[in-house]
mmCIF file of C-alpha atoms and ligand atoms in Angstrom:
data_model
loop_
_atom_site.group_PDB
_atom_site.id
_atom_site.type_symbol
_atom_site.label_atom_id
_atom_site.label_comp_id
_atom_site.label_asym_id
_atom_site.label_seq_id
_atom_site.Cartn_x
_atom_site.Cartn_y
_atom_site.Cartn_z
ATOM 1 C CA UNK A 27 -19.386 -1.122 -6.206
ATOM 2 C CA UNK A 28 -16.555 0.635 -7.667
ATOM 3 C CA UNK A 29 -14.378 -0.955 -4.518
ATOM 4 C CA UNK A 30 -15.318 -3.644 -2.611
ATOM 5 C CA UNK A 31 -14.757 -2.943 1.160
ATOM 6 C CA UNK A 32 -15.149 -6.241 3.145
ATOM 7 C CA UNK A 33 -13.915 -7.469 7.066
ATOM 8 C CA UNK A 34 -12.154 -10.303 7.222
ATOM 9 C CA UNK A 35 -14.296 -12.741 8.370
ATOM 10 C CA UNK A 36 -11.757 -14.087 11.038
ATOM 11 C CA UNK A 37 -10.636 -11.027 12.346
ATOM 12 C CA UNK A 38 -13.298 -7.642 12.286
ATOM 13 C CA UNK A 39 -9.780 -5.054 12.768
ATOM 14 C CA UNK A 40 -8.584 -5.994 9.491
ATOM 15 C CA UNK A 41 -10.352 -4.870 6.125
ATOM 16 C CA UNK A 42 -9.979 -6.084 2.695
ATOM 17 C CA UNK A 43 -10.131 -3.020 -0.028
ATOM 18 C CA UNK A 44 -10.838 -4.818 -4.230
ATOM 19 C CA UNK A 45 -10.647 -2.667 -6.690
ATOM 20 C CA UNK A 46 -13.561 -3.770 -8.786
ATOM 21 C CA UNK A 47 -13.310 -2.974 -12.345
ATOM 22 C CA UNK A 48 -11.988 -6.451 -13.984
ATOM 23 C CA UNK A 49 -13.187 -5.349 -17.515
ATOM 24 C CA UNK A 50 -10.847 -2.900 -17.700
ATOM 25 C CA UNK A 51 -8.429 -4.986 -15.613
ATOM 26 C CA UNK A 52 -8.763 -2.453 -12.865
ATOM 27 C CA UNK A 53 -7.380 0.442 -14.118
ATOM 28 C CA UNK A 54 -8.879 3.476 -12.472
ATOM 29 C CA UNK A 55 -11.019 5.780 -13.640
ATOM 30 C CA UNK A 56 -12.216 8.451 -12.263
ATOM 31 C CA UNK A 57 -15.541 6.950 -10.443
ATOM 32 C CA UNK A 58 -12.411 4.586 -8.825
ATOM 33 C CA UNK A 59 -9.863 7.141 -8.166
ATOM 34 C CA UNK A 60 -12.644 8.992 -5.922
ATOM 35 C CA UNK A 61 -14.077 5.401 -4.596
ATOM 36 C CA UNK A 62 -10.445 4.202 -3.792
ATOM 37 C CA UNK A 63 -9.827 7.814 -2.005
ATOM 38 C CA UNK A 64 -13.057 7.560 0.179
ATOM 39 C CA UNK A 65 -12.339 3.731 1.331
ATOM 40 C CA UNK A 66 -8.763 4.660 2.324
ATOM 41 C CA UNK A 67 -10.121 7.422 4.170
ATOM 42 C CA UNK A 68 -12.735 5.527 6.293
ATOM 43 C CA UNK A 69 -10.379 2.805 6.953
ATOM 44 C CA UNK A 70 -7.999 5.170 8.200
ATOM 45 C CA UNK A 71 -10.797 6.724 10.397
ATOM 46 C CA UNK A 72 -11.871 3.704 11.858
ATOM 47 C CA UNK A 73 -10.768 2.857 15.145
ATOM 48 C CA UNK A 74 -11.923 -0.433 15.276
ATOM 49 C CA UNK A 75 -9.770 -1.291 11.747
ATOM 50 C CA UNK A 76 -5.802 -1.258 12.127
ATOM 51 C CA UNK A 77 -4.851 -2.984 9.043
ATOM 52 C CA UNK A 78 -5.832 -3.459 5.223
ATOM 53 C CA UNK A 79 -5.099 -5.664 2.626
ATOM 54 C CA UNK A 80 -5.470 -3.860 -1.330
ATOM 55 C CA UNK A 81 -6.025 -6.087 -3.635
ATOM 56 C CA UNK A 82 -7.475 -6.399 -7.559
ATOM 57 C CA UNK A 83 -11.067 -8.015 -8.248
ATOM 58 C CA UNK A 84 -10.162 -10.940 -10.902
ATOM 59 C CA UNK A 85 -7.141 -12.959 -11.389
ATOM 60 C CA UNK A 86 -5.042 -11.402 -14.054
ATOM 61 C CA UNK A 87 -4.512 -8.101 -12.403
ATOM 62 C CA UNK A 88 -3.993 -5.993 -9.710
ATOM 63 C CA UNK A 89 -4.811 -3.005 -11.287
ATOM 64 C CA UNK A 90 -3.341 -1.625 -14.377
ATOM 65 C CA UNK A 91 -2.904 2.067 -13.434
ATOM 66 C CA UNK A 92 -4.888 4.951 -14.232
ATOM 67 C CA UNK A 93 -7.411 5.070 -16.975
ATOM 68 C CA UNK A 94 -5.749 5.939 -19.798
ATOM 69 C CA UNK A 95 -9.202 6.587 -21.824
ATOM 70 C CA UNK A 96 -10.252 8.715 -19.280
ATOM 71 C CA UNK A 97 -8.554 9.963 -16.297
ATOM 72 C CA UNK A 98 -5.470 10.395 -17.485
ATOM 73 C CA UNK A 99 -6.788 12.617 -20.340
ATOM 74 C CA UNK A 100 -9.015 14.193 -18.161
ATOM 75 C CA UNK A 101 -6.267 15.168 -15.895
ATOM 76 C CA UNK A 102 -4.251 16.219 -18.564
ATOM 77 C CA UNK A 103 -6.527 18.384 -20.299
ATOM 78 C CA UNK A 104 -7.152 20.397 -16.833
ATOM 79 C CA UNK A 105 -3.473 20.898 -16.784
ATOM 80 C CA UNK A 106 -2.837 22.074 -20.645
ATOM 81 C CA UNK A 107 -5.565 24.693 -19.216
ATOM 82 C CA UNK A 108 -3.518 26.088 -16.896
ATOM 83 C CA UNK A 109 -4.720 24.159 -13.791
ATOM 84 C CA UNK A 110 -3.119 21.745 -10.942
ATOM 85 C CA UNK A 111 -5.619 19.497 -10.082
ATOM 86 C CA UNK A 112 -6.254 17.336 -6.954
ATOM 87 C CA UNK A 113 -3.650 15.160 -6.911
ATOM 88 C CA UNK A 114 -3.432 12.396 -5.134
ATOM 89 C CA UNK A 115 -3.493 8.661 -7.048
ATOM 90 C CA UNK A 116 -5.545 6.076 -5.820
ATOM 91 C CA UNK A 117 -6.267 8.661 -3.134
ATOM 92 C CA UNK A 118 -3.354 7.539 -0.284
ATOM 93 C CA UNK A 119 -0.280 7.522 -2.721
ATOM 94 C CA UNK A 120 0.558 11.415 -2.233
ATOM 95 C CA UNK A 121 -0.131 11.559 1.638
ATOM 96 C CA UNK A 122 1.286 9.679 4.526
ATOM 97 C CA UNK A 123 -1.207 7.173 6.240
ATOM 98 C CA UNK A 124 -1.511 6.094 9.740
ATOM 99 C CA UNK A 125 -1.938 2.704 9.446
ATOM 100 C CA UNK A 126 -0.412 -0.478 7.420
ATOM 101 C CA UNK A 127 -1.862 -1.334 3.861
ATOM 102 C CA UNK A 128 -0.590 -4.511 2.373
ATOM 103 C CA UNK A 129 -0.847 -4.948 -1.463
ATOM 104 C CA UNK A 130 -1.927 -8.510 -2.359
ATOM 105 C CA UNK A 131 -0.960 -8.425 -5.829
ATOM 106 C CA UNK A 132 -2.970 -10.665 -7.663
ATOM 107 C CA UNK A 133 -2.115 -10.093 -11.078
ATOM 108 C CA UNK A 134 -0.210 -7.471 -13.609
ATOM 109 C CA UNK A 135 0.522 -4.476 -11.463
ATOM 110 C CA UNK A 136 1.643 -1.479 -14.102
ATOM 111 C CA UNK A 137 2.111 2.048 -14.297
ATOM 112 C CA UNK A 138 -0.531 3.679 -10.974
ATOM 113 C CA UNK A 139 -1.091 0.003 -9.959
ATOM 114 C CA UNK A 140 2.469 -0.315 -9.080
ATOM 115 C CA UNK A 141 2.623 2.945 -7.720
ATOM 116 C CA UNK A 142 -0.385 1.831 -5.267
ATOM 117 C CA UNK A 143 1.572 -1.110 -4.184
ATOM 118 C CA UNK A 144 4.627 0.735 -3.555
ATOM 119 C CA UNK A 145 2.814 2.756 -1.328
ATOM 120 C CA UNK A 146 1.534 0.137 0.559
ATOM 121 C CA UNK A 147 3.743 -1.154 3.464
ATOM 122 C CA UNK A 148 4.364 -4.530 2.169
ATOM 123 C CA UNK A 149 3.959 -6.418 -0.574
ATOM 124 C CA UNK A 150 2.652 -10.061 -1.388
ATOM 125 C CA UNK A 151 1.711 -11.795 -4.301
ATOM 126 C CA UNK A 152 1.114 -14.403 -6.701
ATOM 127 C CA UNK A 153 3.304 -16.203 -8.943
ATOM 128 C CA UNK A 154 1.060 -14.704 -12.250
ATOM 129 C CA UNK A 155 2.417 -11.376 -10.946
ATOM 130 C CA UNK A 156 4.227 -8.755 -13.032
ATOM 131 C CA UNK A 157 5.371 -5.346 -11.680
ATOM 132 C CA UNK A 158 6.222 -2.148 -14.112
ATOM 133 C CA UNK A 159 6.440 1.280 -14.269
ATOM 134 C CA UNK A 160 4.639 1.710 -17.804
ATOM 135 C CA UNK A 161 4.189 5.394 -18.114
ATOM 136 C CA UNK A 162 7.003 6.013 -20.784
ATOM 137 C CA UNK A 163 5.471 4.373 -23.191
ATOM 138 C CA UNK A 164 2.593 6.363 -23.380
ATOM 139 C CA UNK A 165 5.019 9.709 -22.663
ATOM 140 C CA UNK A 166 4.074 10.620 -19.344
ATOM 141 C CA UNK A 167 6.214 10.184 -15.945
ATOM 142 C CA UNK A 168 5.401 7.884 -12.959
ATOM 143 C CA UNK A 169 3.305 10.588 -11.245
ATOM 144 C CA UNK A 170 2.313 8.378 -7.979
ATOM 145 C CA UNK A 171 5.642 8.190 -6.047
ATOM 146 C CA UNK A 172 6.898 5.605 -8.123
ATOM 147 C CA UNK A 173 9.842 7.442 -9.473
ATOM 148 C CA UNK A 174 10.438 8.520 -4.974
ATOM 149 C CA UNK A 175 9.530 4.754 -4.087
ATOM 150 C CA UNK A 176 10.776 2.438 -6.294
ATOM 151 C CA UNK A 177 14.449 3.247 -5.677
ATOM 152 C CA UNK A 178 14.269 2.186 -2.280
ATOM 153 C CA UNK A 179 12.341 -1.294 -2.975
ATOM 154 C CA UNK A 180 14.610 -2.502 -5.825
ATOM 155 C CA UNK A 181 18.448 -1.664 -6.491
ATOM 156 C CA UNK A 182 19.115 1.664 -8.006
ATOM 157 C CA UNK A 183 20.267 0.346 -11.487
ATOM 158 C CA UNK A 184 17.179 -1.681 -12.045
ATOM 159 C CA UNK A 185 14.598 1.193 -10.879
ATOM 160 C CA UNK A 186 16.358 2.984 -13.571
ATOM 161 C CA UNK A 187 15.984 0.518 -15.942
ATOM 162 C CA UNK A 188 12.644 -0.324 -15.269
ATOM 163 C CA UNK A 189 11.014 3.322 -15.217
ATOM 164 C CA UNK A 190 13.299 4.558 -18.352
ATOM 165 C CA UNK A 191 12.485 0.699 -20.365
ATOM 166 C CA UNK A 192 8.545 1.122 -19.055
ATOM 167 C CA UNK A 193 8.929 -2.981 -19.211
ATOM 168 C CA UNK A 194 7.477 -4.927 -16.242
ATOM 169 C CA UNK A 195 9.757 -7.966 -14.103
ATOM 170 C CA UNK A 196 8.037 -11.113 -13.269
ATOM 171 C CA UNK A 197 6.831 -12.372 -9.548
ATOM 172 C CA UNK A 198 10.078 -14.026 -9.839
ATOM 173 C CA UNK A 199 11.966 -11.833 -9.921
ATOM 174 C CA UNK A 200 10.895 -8.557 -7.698
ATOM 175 C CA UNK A 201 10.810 -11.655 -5.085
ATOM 176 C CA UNK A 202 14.392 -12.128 -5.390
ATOM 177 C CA UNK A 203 14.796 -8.187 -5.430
ATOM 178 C CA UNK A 204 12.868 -7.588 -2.420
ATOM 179 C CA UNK A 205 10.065 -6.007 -4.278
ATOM 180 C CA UNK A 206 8.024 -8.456 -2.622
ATOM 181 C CA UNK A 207 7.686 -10.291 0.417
ATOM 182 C CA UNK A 208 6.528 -13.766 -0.356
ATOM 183 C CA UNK A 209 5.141 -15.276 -4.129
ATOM 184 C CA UNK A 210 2.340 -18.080 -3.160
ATOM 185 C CA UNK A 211 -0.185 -19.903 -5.475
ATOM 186 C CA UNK A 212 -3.322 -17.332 -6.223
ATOM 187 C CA UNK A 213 -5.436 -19.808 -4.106
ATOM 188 C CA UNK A 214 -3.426 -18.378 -1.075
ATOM 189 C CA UNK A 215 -2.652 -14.850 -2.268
ATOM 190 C CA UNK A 216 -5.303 -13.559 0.086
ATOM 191 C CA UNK A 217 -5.243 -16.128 3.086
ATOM 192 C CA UNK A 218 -1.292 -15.004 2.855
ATOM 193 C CA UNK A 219 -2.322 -11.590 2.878
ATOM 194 C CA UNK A 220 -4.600 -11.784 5.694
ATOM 195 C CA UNK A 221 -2.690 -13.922 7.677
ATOM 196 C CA UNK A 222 -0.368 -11.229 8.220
ATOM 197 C CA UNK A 223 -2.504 -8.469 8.241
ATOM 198 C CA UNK A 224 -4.124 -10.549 11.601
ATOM 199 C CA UNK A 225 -0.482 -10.885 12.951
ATOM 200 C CA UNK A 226 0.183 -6.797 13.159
ATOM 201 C CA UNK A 227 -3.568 -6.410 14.288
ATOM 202 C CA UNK A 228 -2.399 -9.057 17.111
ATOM 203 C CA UNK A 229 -0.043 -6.365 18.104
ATOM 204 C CA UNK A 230 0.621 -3.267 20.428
ATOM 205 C CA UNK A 231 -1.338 -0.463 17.807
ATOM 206 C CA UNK A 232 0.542 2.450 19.645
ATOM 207 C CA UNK A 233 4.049 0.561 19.029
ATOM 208 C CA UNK A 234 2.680 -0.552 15.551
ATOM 209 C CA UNK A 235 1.836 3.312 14.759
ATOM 210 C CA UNK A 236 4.912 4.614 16.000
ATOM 211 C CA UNK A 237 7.615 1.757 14.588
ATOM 212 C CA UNK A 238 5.769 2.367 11.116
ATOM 213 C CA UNK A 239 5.846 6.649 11.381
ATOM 214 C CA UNK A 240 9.984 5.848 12.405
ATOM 215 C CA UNK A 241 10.484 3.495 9.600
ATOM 216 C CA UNK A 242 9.180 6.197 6.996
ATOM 217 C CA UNK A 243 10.506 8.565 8.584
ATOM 218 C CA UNK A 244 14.337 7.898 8.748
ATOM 219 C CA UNK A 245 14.514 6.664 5.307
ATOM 220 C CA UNK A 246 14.831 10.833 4.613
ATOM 221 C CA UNK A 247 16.988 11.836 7.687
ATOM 222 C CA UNK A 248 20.397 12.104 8.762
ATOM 223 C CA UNK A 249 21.337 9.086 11.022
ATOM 224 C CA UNK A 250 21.974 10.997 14.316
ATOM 225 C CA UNK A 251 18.077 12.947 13.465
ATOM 226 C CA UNK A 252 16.608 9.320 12.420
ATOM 227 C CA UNK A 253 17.813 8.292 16.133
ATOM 228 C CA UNK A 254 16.997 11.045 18.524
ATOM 229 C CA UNK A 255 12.850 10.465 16.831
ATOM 230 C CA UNK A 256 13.776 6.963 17.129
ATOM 231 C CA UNK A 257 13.872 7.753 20.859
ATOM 232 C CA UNK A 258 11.787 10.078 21.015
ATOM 233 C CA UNK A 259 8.965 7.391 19.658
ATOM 234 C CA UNK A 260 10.261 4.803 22.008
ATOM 235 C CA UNK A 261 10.044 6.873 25.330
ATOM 236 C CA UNK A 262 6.427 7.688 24.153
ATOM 237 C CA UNK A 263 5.032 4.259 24.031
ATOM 238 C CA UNK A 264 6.603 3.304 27.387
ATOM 239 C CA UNK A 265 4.328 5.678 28.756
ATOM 240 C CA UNK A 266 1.182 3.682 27.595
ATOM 241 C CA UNK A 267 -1.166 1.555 29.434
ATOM 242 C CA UNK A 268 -0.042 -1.105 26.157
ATOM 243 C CA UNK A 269 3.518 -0.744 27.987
ATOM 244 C CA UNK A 270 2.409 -2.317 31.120
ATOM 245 C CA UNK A 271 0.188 -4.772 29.762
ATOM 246 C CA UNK A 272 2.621 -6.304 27.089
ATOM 247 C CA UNK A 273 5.463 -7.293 29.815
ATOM 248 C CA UNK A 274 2.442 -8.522 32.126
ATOM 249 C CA UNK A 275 1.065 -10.921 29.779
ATOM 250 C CA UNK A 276 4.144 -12.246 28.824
ATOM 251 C CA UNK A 277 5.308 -12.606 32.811
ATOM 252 C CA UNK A 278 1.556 -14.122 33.926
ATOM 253 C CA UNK A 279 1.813 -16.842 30.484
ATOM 254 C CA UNK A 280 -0.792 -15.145 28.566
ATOM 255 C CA UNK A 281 -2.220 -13.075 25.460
ATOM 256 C CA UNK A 282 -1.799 -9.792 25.450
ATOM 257 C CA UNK A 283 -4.989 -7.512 25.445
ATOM 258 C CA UNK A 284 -3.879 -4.203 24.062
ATOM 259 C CA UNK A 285 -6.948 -1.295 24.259
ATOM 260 C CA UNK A 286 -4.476 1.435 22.426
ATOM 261 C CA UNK A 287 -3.438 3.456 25.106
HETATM 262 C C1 LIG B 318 -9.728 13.792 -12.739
HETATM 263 C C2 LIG B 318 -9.077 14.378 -11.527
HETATM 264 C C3 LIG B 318 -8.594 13.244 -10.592
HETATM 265 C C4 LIG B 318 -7.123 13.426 -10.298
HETATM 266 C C5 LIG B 318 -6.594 12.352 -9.440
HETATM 267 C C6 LIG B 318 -5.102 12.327 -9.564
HETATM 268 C C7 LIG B 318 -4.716 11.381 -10.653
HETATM 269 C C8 LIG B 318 -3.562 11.915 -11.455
HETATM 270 C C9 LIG B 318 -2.974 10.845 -12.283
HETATM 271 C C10 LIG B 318 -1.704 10.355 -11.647
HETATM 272 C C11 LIG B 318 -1.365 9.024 -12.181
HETATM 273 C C12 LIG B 318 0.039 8.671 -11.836
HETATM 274 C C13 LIG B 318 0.764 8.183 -13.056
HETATM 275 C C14 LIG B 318 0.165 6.875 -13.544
HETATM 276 C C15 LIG B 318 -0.103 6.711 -14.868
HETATM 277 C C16 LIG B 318 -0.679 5.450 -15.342
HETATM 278 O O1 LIG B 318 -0.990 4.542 -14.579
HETATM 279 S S1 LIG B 318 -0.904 5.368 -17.033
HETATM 280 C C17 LIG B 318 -1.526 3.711 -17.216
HETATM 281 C C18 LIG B 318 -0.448 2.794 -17.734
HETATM 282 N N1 LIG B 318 -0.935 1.434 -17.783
HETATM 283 C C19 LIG B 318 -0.531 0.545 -18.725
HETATM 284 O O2 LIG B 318 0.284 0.828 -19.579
HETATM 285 C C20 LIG B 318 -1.167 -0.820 -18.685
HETATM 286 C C21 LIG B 318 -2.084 -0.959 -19.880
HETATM 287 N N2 LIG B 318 -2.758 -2.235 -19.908
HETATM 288 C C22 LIG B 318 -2.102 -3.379 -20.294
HETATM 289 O O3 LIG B 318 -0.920 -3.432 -20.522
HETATM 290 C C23 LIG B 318 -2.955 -4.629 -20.389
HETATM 291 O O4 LIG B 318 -4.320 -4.229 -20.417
HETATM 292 C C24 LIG B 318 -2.757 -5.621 -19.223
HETATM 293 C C25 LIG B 318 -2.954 -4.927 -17.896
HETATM 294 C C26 LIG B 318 -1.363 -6.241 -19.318
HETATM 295 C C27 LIG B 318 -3.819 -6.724 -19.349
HETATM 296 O O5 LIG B 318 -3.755 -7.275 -20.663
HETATM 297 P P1 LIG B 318 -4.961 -8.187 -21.159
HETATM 298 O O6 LIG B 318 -5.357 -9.143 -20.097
HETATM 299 O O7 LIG B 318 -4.600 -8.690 -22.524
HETATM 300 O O8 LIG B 318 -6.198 -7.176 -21.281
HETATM 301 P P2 LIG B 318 -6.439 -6.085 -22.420
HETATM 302 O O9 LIG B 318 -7.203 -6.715 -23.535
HETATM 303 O O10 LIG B 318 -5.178 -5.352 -22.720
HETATM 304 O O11 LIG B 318 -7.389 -5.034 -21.628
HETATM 305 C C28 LIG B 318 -8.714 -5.432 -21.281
HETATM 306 C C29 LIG B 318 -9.531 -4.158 -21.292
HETATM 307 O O12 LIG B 318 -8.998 -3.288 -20.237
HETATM 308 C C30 LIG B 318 -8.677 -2.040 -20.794
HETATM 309 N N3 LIG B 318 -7.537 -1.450 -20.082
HETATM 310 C C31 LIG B 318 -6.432 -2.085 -19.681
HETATM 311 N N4 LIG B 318 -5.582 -1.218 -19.085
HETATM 312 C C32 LIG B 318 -6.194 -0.001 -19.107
HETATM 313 C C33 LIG B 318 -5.830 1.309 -18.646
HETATM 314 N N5 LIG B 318 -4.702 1.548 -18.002
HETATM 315 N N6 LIG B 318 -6.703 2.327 -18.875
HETATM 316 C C34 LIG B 318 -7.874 2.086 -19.509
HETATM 317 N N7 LIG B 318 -8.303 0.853 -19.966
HETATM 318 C C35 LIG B 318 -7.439 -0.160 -19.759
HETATM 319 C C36 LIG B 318 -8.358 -2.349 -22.252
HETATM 320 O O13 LIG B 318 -8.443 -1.153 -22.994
HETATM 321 C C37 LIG B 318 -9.402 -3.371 -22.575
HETATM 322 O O14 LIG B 318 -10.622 -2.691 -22.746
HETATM 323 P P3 LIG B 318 -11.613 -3.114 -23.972
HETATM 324 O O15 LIG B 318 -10.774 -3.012 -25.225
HETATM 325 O O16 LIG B 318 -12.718 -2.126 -23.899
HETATM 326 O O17 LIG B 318 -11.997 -4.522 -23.656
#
């Protein structure tokens, strides 16, 4: 299977995506671009799953960006002949999802592989990590939002650096940047992963939704805008049946059962 599309055995709402091409330390081709597009899609269209964890099969790497034996020229080829393909890496960089993806980065994550994980929500990983925006070197541009995306997860000067110097930073480091949220052993790259994947399942999916549309949303509006749909958002889920239930469980001492409306 091009991408491995599993539950997580301890909670059914939560999914784990692998990219599964470790020979070619998961660089996508463009079998995998297509695969990757079509498991995004049916997590996203599956009520019964509201998280995901993206991770690389193997332990060296996450994925190492497109193909560049293959889909890369391919792609280029179609536009030197005049055309403007499809595009949308990885199949969920270009458009806005509904629900939270968290990258478990479990290895070198480079060029389209750091692109993916930028446009996941958050991002974990292991201490083997490294994180770079390679395309330079081989004379193309970051062409997966990571020339839109990486200048809000890292300071300005060092997005620069790193998408003009095409050289990668260690887990180390894009954990003391912010890049990432938490650097653990491999061992407990994915139980990390999941274990907060389970914690935003455990929680209101309408408020979840909405908090997540607000957060992307204001990062590209004026303040006074950013508020008003801040508002806007919050008036909406306070007319949910989740509304009444959250305060109730909490008042009667006990877990919450959210349905999603
Ligand atoms: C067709 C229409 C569809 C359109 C869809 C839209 C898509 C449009 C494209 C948009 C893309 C956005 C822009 C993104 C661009 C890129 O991502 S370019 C890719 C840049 N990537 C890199 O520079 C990383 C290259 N790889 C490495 O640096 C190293 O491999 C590694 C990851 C650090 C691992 O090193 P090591 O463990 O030593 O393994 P290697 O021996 O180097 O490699 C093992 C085999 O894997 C092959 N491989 C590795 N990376 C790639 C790759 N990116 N593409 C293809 N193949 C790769 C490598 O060649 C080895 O193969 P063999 O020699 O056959 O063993």
């Amino acid at each position: 299977m091009p991408i491995r599309v599993d539950d997580d055995a301890e909670d059914p709402r939560v999914s784990v995506l692998t990219i599964d091409r470790p020979d070619a330390r998961n660089a996508l081709d463009p079998e995998h671009q297509q695969a990757l597009g079509d498991a995004v899609a049916a997590f996203e269209a599956d009520d019964e799953k509201l998280v995901a964890v993206l991770t690389g099969a193997g332990d060296t790497t996450f994925s190492a960006g497109a193909d560049l034996k293959r889909l890369i020229p391919t792609y280029r080829d179609r536009v030197r002949a005049g055309e403007d393909p499809p595009w949308n890496f990885g199949g969920f960089t270009a458009t806005r999802r509904a629900k939270p993806l968290i990258a478990a980065v479990n290895g070198h994550a480079l060029a389209g592989g750091l692109e993916m994980a930028l446009a996941c929500d958050i991002r974990v990983c292991s201490h083997n990590a490294t994180f770079g925006l390679a395309e330079t070197k081989w004379a193309i541009i970051p062409g997966a939002g990571g020339t839109v995306r990486l200048p809000h997860a890292v300071p300005l000067g060092l997005a620069m650096e790193m998408i003009l110097s095409g050289e990668p930073i260690d887990a180390a480091e894009a954990h003391r940047v912010g890049l990432v949220n938490r650097v653990v052993p491999l061992p407990d790259l994915l139980p990390t992963a999941l274990g907060l994947a389970r914690s935003i399942a455990d929680r209101g999916p309408l408020a979840v939704r909405e908090a997540r549309e607000r957060v992307l949303d204001g990062l590209g509006l004026e303040h006074e805008e950013a508020m008003a749909r801040e508002h806007e958002a919050f008036l909406r889920v306070m007319r949910t049946d989740d509304a009444l239930e959250g305060p109730a469980a909490f008042a009667e001492k006990r877990p919450p059962r959210y349905r999603g409306r």
